[in-house]
CSV table of C-alpha atoms and ligand atoms in Angstrom, one decimal:
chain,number,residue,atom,x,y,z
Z,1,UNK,CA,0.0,0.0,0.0
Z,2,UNK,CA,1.7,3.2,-0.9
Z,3,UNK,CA,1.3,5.9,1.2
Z,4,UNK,CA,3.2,8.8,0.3
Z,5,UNK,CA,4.8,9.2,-3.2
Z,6,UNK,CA,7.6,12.1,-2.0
Z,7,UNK,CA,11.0,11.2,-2.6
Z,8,UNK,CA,12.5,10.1,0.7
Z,9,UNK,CA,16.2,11.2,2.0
Z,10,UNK,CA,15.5,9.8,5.4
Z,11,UNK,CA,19.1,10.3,7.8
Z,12,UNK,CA,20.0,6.5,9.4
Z,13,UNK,CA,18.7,7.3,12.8
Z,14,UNK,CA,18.0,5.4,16.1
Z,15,UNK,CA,14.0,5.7,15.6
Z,16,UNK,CA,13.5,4.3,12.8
Z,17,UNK,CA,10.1,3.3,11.7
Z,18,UNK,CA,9.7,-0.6,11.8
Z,19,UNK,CA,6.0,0.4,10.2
Z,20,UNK,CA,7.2,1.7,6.6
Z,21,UNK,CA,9.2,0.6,4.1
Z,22,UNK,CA,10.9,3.0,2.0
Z,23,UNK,CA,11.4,2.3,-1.8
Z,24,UNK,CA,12.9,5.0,-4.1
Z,25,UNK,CA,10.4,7.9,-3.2
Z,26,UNK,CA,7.3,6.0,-2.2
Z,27,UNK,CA,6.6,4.8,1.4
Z,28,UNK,CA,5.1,1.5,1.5
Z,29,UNK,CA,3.0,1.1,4.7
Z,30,UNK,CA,3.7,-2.0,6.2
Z,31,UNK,CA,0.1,-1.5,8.1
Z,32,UNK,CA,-1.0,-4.9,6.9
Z,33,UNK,CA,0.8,-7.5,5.2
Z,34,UNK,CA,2.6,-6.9,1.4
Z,35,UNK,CA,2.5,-9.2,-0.8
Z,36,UNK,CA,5.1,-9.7,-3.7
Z,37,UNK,CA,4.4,-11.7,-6.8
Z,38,UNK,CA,7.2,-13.8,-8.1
Z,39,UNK,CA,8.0,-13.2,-12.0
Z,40,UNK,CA,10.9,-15.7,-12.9
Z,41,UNK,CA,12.2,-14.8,-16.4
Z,42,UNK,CA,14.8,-18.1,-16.3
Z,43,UNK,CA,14.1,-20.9,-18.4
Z,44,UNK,CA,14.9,-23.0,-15.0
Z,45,UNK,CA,13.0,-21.5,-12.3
Z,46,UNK,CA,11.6,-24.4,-10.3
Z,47,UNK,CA,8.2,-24.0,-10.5
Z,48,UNK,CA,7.5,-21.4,-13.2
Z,49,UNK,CA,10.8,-21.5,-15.5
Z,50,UNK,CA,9.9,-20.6,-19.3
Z,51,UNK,CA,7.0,-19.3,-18.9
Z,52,UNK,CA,7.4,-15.3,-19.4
Z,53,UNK,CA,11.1,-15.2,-20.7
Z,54,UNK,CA,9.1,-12.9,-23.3
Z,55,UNK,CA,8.4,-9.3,-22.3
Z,56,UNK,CA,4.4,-9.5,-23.5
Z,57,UNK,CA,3.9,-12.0,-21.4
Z,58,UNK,CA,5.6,-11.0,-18.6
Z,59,UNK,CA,3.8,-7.8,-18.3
Z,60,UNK,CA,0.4,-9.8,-18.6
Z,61,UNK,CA,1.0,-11.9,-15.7
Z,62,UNK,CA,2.9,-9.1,-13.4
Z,63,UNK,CA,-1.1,-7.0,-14.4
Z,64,UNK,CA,-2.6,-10.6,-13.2
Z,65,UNK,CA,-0.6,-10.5,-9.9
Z,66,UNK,CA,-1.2,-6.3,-9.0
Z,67,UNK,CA,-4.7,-7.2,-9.9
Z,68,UNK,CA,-5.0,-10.4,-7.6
Z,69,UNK,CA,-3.5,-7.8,-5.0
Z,70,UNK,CA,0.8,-7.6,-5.5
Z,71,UNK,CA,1.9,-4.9,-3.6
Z,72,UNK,CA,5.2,-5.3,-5.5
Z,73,UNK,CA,6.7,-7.6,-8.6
Z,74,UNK,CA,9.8,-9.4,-7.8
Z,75,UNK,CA,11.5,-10.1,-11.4
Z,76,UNK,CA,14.3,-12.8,-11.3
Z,77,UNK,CA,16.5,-13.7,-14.5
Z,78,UNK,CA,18.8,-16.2,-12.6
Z,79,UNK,CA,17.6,-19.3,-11.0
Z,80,UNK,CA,18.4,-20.0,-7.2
Z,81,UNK,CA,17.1,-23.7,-6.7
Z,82,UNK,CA,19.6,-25.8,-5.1
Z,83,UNK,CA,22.2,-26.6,-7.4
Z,84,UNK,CA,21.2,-24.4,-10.4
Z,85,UNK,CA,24.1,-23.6,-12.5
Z,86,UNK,CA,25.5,-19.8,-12.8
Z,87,UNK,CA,24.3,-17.0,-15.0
Z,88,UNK,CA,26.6,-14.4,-16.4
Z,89,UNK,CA,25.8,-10.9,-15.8
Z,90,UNK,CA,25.1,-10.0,-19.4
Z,91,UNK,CA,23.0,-12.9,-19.5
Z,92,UNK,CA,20.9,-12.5,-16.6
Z,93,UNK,CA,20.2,-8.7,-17.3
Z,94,UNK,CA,19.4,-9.2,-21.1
Z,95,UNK,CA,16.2,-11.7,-19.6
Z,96,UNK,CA,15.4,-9.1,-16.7
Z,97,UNK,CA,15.7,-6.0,-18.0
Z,98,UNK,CA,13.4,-5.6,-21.0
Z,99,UNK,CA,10.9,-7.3,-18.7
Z,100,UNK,CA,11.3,-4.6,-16.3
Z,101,UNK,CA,11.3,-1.8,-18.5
Z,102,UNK,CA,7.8,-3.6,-20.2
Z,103,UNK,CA,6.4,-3.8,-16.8
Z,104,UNK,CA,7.4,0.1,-15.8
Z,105,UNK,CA,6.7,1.2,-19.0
Z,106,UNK,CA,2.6,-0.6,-18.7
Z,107,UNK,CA,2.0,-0.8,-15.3
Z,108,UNK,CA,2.3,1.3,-11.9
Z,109,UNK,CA,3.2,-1.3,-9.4
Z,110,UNK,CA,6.4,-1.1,-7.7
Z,111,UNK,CA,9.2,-3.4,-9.7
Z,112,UNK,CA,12.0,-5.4,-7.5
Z,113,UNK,CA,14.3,-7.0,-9.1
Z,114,UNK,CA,16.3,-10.5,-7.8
Z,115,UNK,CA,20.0,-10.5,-7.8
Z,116,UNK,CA,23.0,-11.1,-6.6
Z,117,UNK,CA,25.6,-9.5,-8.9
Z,118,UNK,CA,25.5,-5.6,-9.0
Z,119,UNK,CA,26.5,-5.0,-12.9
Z,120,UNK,CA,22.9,-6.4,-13.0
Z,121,UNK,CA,21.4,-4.7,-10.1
Z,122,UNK,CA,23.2,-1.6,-11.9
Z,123,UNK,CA,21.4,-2.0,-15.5
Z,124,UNK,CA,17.7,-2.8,-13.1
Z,125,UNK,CA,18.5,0.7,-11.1
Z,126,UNK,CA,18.6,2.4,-14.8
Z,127,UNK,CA,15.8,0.5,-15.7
Z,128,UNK,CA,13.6,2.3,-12.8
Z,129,UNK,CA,14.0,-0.7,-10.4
Z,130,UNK,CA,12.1,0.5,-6.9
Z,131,UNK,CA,13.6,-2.0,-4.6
Z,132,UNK,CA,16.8,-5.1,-5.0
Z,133,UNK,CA,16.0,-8.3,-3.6
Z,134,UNK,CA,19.7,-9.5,-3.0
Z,135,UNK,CA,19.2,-13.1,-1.8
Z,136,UNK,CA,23.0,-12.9,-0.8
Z,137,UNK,CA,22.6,-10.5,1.6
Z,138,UNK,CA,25.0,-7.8,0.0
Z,139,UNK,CA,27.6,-10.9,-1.1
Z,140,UNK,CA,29.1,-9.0,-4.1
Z,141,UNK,CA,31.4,-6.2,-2.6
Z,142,UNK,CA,30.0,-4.1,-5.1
Z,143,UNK,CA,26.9,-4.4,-4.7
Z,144,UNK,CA,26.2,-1.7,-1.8
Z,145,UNK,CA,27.6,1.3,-3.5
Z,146,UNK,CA,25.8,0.8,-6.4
Z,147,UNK,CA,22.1,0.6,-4.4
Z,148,UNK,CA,23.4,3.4,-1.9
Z,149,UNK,CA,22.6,6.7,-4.4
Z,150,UNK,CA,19.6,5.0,-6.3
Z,151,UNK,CA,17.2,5.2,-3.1
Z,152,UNK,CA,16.0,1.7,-3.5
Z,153,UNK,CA,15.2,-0.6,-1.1
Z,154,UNK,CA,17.2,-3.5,-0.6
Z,155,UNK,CA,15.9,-7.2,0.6
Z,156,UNK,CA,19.1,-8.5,2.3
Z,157,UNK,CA,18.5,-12.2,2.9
Z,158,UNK,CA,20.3,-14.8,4.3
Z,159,UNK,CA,21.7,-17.4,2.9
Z,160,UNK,CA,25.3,-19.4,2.9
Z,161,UNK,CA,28.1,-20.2,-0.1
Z,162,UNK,CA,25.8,-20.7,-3.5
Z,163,UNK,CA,23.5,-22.1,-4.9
Z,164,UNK,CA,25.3,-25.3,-5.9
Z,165,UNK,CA,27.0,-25.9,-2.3
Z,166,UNK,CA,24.6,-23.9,0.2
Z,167,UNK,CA,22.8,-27.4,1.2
Z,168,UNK,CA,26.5,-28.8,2.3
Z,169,UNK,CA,26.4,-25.8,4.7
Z,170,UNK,CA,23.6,-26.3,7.3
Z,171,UNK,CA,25.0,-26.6,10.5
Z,172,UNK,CA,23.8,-24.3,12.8
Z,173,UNK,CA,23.8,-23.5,16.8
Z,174,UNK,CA,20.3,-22.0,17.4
Z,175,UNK,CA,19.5,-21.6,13.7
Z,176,UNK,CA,17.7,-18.2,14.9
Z,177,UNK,CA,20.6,-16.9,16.2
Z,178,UNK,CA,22.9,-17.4,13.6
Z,179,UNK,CA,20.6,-16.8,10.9
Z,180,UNK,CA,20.0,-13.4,12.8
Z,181,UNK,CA,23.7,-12.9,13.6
Z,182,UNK,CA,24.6,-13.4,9.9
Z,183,UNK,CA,22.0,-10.9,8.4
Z,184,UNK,CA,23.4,-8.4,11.2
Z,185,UNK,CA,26.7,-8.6,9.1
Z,186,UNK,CA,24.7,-7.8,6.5
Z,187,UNK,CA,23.4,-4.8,7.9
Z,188,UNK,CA,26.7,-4.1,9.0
Z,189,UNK,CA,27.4,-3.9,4.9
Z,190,UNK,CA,24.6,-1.8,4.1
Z,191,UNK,CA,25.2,1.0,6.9
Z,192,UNK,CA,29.0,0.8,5.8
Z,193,UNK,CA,27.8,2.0,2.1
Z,194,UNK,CA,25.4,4.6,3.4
Z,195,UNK,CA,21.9,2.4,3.0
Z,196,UNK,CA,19.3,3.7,5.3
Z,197,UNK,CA,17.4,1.4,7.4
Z,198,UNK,CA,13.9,2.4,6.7
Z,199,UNK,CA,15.2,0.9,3.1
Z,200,UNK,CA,15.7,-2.2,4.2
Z,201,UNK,CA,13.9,-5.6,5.0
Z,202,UNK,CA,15.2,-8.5,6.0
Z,203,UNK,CA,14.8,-12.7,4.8
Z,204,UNK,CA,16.0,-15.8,6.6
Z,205,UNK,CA,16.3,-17.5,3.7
Z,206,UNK,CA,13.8,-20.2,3.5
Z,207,UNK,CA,15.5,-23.0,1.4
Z,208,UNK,CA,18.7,-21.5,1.5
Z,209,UNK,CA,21.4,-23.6,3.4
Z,210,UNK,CA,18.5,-25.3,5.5
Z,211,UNK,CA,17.3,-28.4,6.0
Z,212,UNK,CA,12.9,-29.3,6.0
Z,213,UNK,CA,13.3,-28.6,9.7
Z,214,UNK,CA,15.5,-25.5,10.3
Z,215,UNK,CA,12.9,-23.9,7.7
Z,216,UNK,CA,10.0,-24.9,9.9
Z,217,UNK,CA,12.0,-23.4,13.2
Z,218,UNK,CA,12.7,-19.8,11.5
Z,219,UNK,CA,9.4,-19.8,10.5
Z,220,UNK,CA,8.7,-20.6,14.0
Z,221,UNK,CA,10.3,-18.0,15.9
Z,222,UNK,CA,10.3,-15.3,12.7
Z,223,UNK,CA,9.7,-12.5,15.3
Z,224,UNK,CA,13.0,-12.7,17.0
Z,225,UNK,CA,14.6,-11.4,13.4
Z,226,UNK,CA,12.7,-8.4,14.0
Z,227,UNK,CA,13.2,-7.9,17.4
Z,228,UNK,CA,16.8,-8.3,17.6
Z,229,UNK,CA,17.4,-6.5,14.2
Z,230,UNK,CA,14.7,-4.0,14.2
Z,231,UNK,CA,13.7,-4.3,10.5
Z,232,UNK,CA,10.4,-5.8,9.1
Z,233,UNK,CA,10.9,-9.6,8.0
Z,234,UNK,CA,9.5,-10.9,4.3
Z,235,UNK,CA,9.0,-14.5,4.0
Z,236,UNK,CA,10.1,-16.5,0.9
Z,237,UNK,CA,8.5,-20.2,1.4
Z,238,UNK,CA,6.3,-20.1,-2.0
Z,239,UNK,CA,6.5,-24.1,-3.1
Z,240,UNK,CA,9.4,-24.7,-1.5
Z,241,UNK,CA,10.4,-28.1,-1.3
Z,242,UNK,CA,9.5,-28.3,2.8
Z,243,UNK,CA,6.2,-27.8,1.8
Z,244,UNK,CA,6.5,-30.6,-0.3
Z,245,UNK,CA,7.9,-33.1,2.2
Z,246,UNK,CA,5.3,-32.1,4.7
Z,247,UNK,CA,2.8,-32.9,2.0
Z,248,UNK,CA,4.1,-36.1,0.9
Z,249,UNK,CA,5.8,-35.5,-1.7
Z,250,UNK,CA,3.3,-33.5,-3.9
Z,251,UNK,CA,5.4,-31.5,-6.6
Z,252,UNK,CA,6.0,-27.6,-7.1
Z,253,UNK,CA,2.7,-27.1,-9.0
Z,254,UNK,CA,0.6,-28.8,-6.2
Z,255,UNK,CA,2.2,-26.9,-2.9
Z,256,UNK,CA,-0.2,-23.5,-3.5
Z,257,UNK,CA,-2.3,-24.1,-0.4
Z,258,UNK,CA,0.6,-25.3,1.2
Z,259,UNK,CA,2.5,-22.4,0.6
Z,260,UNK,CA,-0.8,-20.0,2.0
Z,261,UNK,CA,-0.4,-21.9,5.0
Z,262,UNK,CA,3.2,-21.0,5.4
Z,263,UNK,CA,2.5,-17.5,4.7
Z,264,UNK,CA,-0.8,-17.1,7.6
Z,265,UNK,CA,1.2,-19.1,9.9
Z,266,UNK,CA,4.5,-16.6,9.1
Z,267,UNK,CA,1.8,-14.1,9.8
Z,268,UNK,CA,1.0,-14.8,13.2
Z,269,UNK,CA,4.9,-15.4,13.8
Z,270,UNK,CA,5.7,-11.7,13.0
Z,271,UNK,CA,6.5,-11.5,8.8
Z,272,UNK,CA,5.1,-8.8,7.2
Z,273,UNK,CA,6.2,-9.1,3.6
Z,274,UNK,CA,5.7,-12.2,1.9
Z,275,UNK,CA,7.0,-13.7,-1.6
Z,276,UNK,CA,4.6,-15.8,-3.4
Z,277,UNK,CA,3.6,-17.7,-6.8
Z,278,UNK,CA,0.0,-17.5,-6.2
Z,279,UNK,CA,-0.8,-13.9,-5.1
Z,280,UNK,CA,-4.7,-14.1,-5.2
Z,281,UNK,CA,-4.8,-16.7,-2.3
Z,282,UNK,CA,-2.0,-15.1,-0.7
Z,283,UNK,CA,-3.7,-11.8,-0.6
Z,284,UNK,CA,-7.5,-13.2,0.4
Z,285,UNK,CA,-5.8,-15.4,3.1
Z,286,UNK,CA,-3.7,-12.8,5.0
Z,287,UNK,CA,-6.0,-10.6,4.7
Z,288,UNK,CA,-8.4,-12.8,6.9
Z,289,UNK,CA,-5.8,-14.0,8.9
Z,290,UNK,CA,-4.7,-10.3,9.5
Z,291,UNK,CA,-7.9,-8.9,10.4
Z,292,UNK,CA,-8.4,-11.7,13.0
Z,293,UNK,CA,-4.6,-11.3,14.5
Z,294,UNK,CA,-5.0,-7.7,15.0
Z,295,UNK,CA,-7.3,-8.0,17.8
Z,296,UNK,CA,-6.3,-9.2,21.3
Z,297,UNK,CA,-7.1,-12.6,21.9
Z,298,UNK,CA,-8.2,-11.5,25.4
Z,299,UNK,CA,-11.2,-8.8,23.8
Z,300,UNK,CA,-11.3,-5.2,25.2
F,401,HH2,N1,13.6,-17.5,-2.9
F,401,HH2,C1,13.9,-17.7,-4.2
F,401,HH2,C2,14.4,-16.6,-5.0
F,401,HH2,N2,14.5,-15.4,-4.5
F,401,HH2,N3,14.3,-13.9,-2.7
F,401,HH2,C3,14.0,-13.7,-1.4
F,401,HH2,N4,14.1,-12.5,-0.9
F,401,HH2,N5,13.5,-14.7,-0.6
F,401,HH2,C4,13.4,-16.0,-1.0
F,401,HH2,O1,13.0,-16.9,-0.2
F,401,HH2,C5,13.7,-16.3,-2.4
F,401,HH2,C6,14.2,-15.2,-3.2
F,401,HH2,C7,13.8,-19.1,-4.8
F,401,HH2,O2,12.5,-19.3,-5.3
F,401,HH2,P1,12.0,-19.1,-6.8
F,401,HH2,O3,12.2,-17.7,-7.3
F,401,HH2,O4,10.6,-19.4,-6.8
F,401,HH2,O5,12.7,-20.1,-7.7
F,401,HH2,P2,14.1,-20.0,-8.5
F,401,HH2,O6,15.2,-19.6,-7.6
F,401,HH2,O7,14.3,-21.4,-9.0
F,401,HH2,O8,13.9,-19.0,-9.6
C-alpha cells in the first residue's frame, strides 16, 4: 500500500520506523501484510521457468498479480534452486531488464528486481528498479555502492556459499541466532555504504542452506529477526520443497495451499512481507488472517 509518493532522504537514525518501508520515493505502509508476486524470467525457475522469458507476457501476468492484490513484482533472470548452474551478468540482465522496462513502462506497481551481482542490479536501477532483492545478503562487494545513491530498497536475505553448495552448509547453533547474527553482518554492509534502514527488509532465507526442519523453526520463531534487528521480515516459502515433504511428496505445481499456509502461519509469527507464486490466495488469506490477528485474543 503506498502511502506517500515524496522522494524520501531519510538520515540513518536510532527511531526508525519498523512500520514503513521505504522504496525509491514511495513509502510503503507496512500496516497490513505486502505481498510480492514472483516473476521468474529463467528458463529453469523451479516451478514457473519458461514461462514469461518474453516481455508480452511477462507484463500480462505481473497485471494478473497487481490485480490479484501484489503490492510489488519481484523479477528474477537467474535461478536460485539448489544446485542451479551460474548465470553471467550480461545474460541475466538481457532476460530481466526488458521485462522490467515492459512492466514500468505498462503498469504502476512497484518493480523489484532479484539478484545477486550488482552490474545487473546496476542495469535494473537504470531500468527504474524500486527496490533489490539480494538473496545474498549484499555478497558482491559491489553491490552496496551501487544501491546506496539510487534510493531503493534492498531485501538482504540470508543465505550461505551458492547455490550449488549452500545445502552442504547447514549446520547451525540456534538456527535463529545465527541466521540473525549473519543478516546483522549484512546490515553491518549496508550501513558501511550509506543504505538507510527504513530501506531495508530482511529474509531468513527459506531453502537456502536449510534443512525441512530449520525452515520450519525460522518460520517458527520469525519474530526474533525483527526484534533483535529492528527491520520488518519478508518470507520466501512459495513451493518450496518443505512444503513438499510435509505434504508427501506433492510437486512444485501442487504446494499453493501449502505455501498459503506458510504464509498465515508466518503471519502470526511476526512476517510482514511475503514472496509468493500465487498472489490471489496469498492476498485473500492474509487478509483474513490479518484482520483476525489484529485484535487481542483476550477482547477489550
Ligand atoms: N527464494 C527464491 C528466489 N529469490 N528472494 C527472497 N528475498 N527470498 C526468497 O525466499 C527467495 C528469493 C527461490 O525461489 P523461486 O524464485 O521461486 O525459484 P528459482 O530460484 O528457481 O527461480
Amino acid at each position: 500500500m503506498v502511502i506517500s509518493s515524496a522522494r524520501l532522504d531519510l538520515p540513518r537514525s536510532p527511531t526508525v520506523s519498523n512500520d514503513v518501508w521505504a522504496i525509491r520515493g514511495r513509502v510503503l505502509s507496512l500496516d497490513r501484510p505486502l505481498v510480492m508476486g514472483i516473476l521468474n524470467v529463467t528458463p529453469d525457475s523451479f516451478s514457473d521457468g519458461g514461462r514469461f522469458l518474453d516481455p508480452a507476457r511477462a507484463v500480462e501476468q505481473a497485471r494478473r498479480m497487481a490485480e490479484d492484490g501484489a503490492d510489488l513484482i519481484d523479477v528474477g533472470g537467474e535461478s536460485t534452486r539448489p544446485g542451479a548452474p551460474a548465470v553471467s551478468a550480461d545474460e541475466e540482465a538481457a532476460r530481466v531488464v526488458p521485462v522490467l522496462r515492459a512492466i514500468k513502462d505498462a503498469l504502476d506497481v512497484p518493480v523489484s528486481v532479484d539478484t545477486r551481482k550488482a552490474d545487473v542490479a546496476r542495469e535494473a536501477l537504470d531500468g527504474g528498479a524500486d527496490v533489490i532483492n539480494d538473496v545474498s545478503g549484499l555478497g558482491d562487494a559491489r553491490m552496496g555502492g551501487i544501491v546506496a545513491p539510487s534510493g531503493a530498497g534492498l531485501v538482504l536475505m540470508h543465505m550461505r556459499g551458492t547455490p550449488e553448495t549452500m545445502q552442504r552448509m547447514t549446520d547451525y547453533g540456534d538456527v535463529v541466532d545465527d541466521v540473525a547474527a549473519e543478516l546483522e553482518q549484512a546490515l553491518e554492509r549496508a550501513d558501511r555504504a550509506g543504505i538507510a534502514r527504513e530501506r531495508i527488509v530482511l529474509d531468513p532465507g527459506i531453502g537456502f542452506a536449510k534443512t525441512a526442519e530449520q525452515n520450519l523453526e525460522l518460520i517458527a520463531r520469525l519474530a526474533r529477526l525483527e526484534r533483535r534487528l529492528g527491520r520488518p521480515v519478508l518470507l520466501g516459502a512459495s513451493r518450496k520443497s518443505f512444503i513438499g515433504a510435509l505434504l508427501g511428496g506433492v510437486p512444485a505445481d501442487l504446494r499453493d495451499a501449502g505455501s498459503v499456509g506458510a504464509c498465515v502461519a508466518g503471519l502470526a509469527r511476526g512476517a510482514r512481507i511475503f514472496r509468493v507464486h500465487d498472489v490471489r490466495s496469498t492476498r485473500h488469506a492474509l487478509d483474513v488472517a490479518h484482520a483476525v490477528l489484529r485484535l487481542s485474543p483476550e477482547g477489550s
